[in-house]
Amino acid sequence: MPTHIFKESMDHDILFSFLQPICAVSNNHYIVNYESLKRAQFDEQYDNFIETIRPFYHLSKRKYLEPPMTYKRFLTIIRQICNYNSIPYKSIIKYAHSTSSVEYYIYFKDLSDCTLSPK
């Protein structure tokens, strides 16, 4: 179903196949953090992922896919795909040494038996 961001339907497996090798995996979710972005860029998986999802975006919304790629922009792309495919996720703010960073927990299993509270 088209939206304001996506012009055609995108399979959620595109996201999961991208996240599998770059994210820490728990029993029911992927942990997306800054290290995930760096791992994807180092392994050159990030560029392949962007080229895979580019045709699904409207021309006016492809600005999200253009360089420079920041962590904030990376999370925006992940969040857009999750919202479009109704994939549950949760954002967590982690504090370390007077700095904060956002982590996403992207759930890939049924959430009926688990809670969304951070551990």
CSV table of C-alpha atoms in Angstrom, one decimal:
chain,number,residue,atom,x,y,z
A,1,MET,CA,0.0,0.0,0.0
A,2,PRO,CA,1.6,3.3,-1.0
A,3,THR,CA,2.1,6.1,1.5
A,4,HIS,CA,3.6,9.5,1.5
A,5,ILE,CA,7.1,8.0,1.8
A,6,PHE,CA,6.9,4.8,-0.1
A,7,LYS,CA,5.4,4.5,-3.6
A,8,GLU,CA,5.1,0.7,-3.6
A,9,SER,CA,4.9,-2.1,-1.1
A,10,MET,CA,8.2,-3.2,0.6
A,11,ASP,CA,8.7,-6.6,2.1
A,12,HIS,CA,9.8,-6.7,5.7
A,13,ASP,CA,12.3,-9.4,4.8
A,14,ILE,CA,14.4,-6.7,3.1
A,15,LEU,CA,14.9,-5.1,6.5
A,16,PHE,CA,15.5,-8.3,8.4
A,17,SER,CA,18.0,-9.6,6.0
A,18,PHE,CA,19.9,-6.3,6.3
A,19,LEU,CA,19.8,-6.3,10.2
A,20,GLN,CA,20.7,-10.0,10.7
A,21,PRO,CA,24.4,-9.7,10.0
A,22,ILE,CA,25.0,-6.3,11.5
A,23,CYS,CA,23.0,-6.2,14.8
A,24,ALA,CA,23.1,-7.9,18.1
A,25,VAL,CA,20.3,-10.4,18.3
A,26,SER,CA,18.3,-11.2,21.4
A,27,ASN,CA,15.7,-14.0,21.6
A,28,ASN,CA,13.0,-11.8,20.0
A,29,HIS,CA,14.6,-8.6,18.7
A,30,TYR,CA,17.5,-7.0,17.0
A,31,ILE,CA,19.4,-4.3,18.8
A,32,VAL,CA,20.2,-1.4,16.4
A,33,ASN,CA,22.8,1.0,17.7
A,34,TYR,CA,25.7,3.1,16.4
A,35,GLU,CA,27.9,0.0,16.1
A,36,SER,CA,25.3,-1.5,13.7
A,37,LEU,CA,25.7,1.4,11.3
A,38,LYS,CA,29.5,1.3,11.5
A,39,ARG,CA,29.5,-2.5,10.9
A,40,ALA,CA,27.2,-2.1,7.9
A,41,GLN,CA,29.4,0.6,6.4
A,42,PHE,CA,32.5,-1.3,7.0
A,43,ASP,CA,31.1,-4.5,5.4
A,44,GLU,CA,29.7,-2.4,2.5
A,45,GLN,CA,26.2,-3.8,3.3
A,46,TYR,CA,24.8,-0.3,3.9
A,47,ASP,CA,25.3,0.9,0.3
A,48,ASN,CA,23.7,-2.3,-1.0
A,49,PHE,CA,20.7,-1.9,1.4
A,50,ILE,CA,20.2,1.8,0.3
A,51,GLU,CA,20.3,0.7,-3.4
A,52,THR,CA,17.8,-2.0,-2.6
A,53,ILE,CA,15.2,0.2,-0.9
A,54,ARG,CA,15.7,3.3,-3.2
A,55,PRO,CA,13.1,2.2,-5.8
A,56,PHE,CA,10.5,2.0,-3.1
A,57,TYR,CA,10.8,5.6,-2.0
A,58,HIS,CA,9.0,8.5,-3.7
A,59,LEU,CA,11.5,10.8,-5.6
A,60,SER,CA,10.7,13.6,-3.1
A,61,LYS,CA,11.6,11.4,-0.1
A,62,ARG,CA,14.8,10.0,-1.4
A,63,LYS,CA,16.6,12.8,0.4
A,64,TYR,CA,16.6,10.4,3.4
A,65,LEU,CA,18.8,8.0,1.4
A,66,GLU,CA,21.4,10.6,0.2
A,67,PRO,CA,24.8,11.2,1.8
A,68,PRO,CA,26.1,12.3,4.2
A,69,MET,CA,24.8,9.3,6.2
A,70,THR,CA,24.4,10.1,9.8
A,71,TYR,CA,23.3,7.9,12.6
A,72,LYS,CA,20.1,9.9,13.0
A,73,ARG,CA,19.3,9.5,9.3
A,74,PHE,CA,20.1,5.7,9.5
A,75,LEU,CA,17.6,5.4,12.4
A,76,THR,CA,15.0,7.4,10.4
A,77,ILE,CA,15.2,5.0,7.5
A,78,ILE,CA,14.9,2.0,9.9
A,79,ARG,CA,11.9,3.6,11.7
A,80,GLN,CA,10.1,4.4,8.4
A,81,ILE,CA,10.4,0.8,7.2
A,82,CYS,CA,9.2,-0.5,10.6
A,83,ASN,CA,6.2,1.9,10.6
A,84,TYR,CA,5.3,1.0,7.1
A,85,ASN,CA,5.4,-2.7,7.7
A,86,SER,CA,3.9,-2.5,11.2
A,87,ILE,CA,7.0,-4.0,12.7
A,88,PRO,CA,7.1,-3.3,16.5
A,89,TYR,CA,10.1,-1.4,17.8
A,90,LYS,CA,11.1,0.5,20.8
A,91,SER,CA,13.7,3.3,21.2
A,92,ILE,CA,15.9,3.4,24.2
A,93,ILE,CA,18.2,6.2,25.2
A,94,LYS,CA,21.5,4.9,26.6
A,95,TYR,CA,23.7,7.2,28.7
A,96,ALA,CA,27.4,6.7,29.0
A,97,HIS,CA,30.1,9.1,30.1
A,98,SER,CA,27.9,12.2,29.9
A,99,THR,CA,26.7,11.4,26.4
A,100,SER,CA,23.5,9.8,25.2
A,101,SER,CA,22.7,7.6,22.2
A,102,VAL,CA,19.6,6.1,20.9
A,103,GLU,CA,19.2,2.3,20.4
A,104,TYR,CA,16.3,0.7,18.7
A,105,TYR,CA,14.9,-2.8,19.6
A,106,ILE,CA,13.2,-4.1,16.5
A,107,TYR,CA,11.0,-7.1,17.3
A,108,PHE,CA,10.8,-10.0,14.8
A,109,LYS,CA,8.6,-12.4,16.9
A,110,ASP,CA,5.1,-12.2,18.2
A,111,LEU,CA,5.0,-9.8,21.2
A,112,SER,CA,2.0,-11.3,22.9
A,113,ASP,CA,4.3,-13.1,25.4
A,114,CYS,CA,6.9,-10.4,26.1
A,115,THR,CA,7.1,-6.9,27.5
A,116,LEU,CA,8.5,-3.8,25.9
A,117,SER,CA,10.4,-2.8,29.0
A,118,PRO,CA,14.2,-2.4,28.7
A,119,LYS,CA,16.5,-4.8,30.6
